[in-house]
C-alpha atoms as a printed R data frame, in Angstrom:
   type eleno elety resid chain resno      x       y       z
1  ATOM     1    CA   MET     A     1 -1.639 -48.381  13.559
2  ATOM     2    CA   SER     A     2  0.692 -45.427  12.971
3  ATOM     3    CA   PRO     A     3  1.342 -42.921  15.739
4  ATOM     4    CA   GLN     A     4 -0.567 -39.666  15.556
5  ATOM     5    CA   THR     A     5  1.165 -36.320  15.620
6  ATOM     6    CA   GLU     A     6 -0.200 -32.930  16.481
7  ATOM     7    CA   THR     A     7  0.423 -30.037  14.114
8  ATOM     8    CA   LYS     A     8  0.049 -26.463  15.257
9  ATOM     9    CA   ALA     A     9 -0.847 -24.068  12.465
10 ATOM    10    CA   SER     A    10  0.517 -21.031  14.264
11 ATOM    11    CA   VAL     A    11  4.085 -22.340  14.505
12 ATOM    12    CA   GLY     A    12  6.517 -20.755  12.026
13 ATOM    13    CA   PHE     A    13  3.974 -19.229   9.656
14 ATOM    14    CA   LYS     A    14  1.228 -16.674   9.941
15 ATOM    15    CA   ALA     A    15 -1.318 -16.638   7.160
16 ATOM    16    CA   GLY     A    16 -2.424 -13.326   5.790
17 ATOM    17    CA   VAL     A    17 -1.555 -10.692   3.265
18 ATOM    18    CA   LYS     A    18  1.220  -8.206   3.911
19 ATOM    19    CA   ASP     A    19  1.679  -4.940   2.090
20 ATOM    20    CA   TYR     A    20  4.177  -5.404  -0.735
21 ATOM    21    CA   LYS     A    21  5.945  -2.227   0.321
22 ATOM    22    CA   LEU     A    22  6.959  -3.843   3.620
23 ATOM    23    CA   THR     A    23  9.488  -6.045   1.807
24 ATOM    24    CA   TYR     A    24  9.860  -4.695  -1.734
25 ATOM    25    CA   TYR     A    25  9.929  -0.901  -1.309
26 ATOM    26    CA   THR     A    26 13.269   0.537  -0.219
27 ATOM    27    CA   PRO     A    27 13.307   4.288  -0.907
28 ATOM    28    CA   ASP     A    28 16.792   4.783   0.593
29 ATOM    29    CA   TYR     A    29 18.435   2.034  -1.544
30 ATOM    30    CA   VAL     A    30 21.723   3.128  -3.132
31 ATOM    31    CA   THR     A    31 22.421   1.557  -6.520
32 ATOM    32    CA   LYS     A    32 25.649  -0.353  -7.146
33 ATOM    33    CA   ASP     A    33 27.702  -0.605 -10.336
34 ATOM    34    CA   THR     A    34 26.597  -4.241 -10.688
35 ATOM    35    CA   ASP     A    35 22.840  -3.531 -10.468
36 ATOM    36    CA   ILE     A    36 20.670  -4.023 -13.529
37 ATOM    37    CA   LEU     A    37 18.026  -1.332 -13.662
38 ATOM    38    CA   ALA     A    38 14.654  -1.582 -15.390
39 ATOM    39    CA   ALA     A    39 11.868   0.955 -15.689
40 ATOM    40    CA   PHE     A    40  8.168   0.136 -15.449
41 ATOM    41    CA   ARG     A    41  5.231   2.484 -15.764
42 ATOM    42    CA   VAL     A    42  2.709   1.616 -13.085
43 ATOM    43    CA   THR     A    43 -0.718   3.190 -12.738
44 ATOM    44    CA   PRO     A    44 -2.308   2.316  -9.392
45 ATOM    45    CA   GLN     A    45 -5.960   1.360  -9.259
46 ATOM    46    CA   PRO     A    46 -8.207   3.765  -7.344
47 ATOM    47    CA   GLY     A    47 -7.508   3.529  -3.620
48 ATOM    48    CA   VAL     A    48 -4.084   1.868  -4.007
49 ATOM    49    CA   PRO     A    49 -1.100   3.938  -2.799
50 ATOM    50    CA   PRO     A    50  1.600   4.487  -5.479
51 ATOM    51    CA   GLU     A    51  4.279   2.840  -3.278
52 ATOM    52    CA   GLU     A    52  2.144  -0.291  -2.932
53 ATOM    53    CA   ALA     A    53  1.432  -0.502  -6.671
54 ATOM    54    CA   GLY     A    54  5.103   0.010  -7.514
55 ATOM    55    CA   ALA     A    55  6.247  -2.581  -4.997
56 ATOM    56    CA   ALA     A    56  3.827  -5.138  -6.468
57 ATOM    57    CA   VAL     A    57  5.931  -5.343  -9.666
58 ATOM    58    CA   PRO     A    58  9.060  -6.911  -8.098
59 ATOM    59    CA   ALA     A    59  6.944  -8.856  -5.616
60 ATOM    60    CA   GLU     A    60  4.967 -10.625  -8.340
61 ATOM    61    CA   SER     A    61  7.921 -11.101 -10.692
62 ATOM    62    CA   SER     A    62 10.098 -12.661  -7.982
63 ATOM    63    CA   THR     A    63  7.770 -15.571  -7.275
């Protein structure tokens, strides 16, 4: 018989959905000469803040 181990779900990871803007929206970012810039036109769905809709683009493309 193999030994049993106990796993705690709350250790190291919390499930849930965070706002994209918490990690992908940096309004005070200063561009560098080495940055590659791209432009996207984003139209938020009703009830979605523009910052959240805009931050969803890099969030989804980085995974």
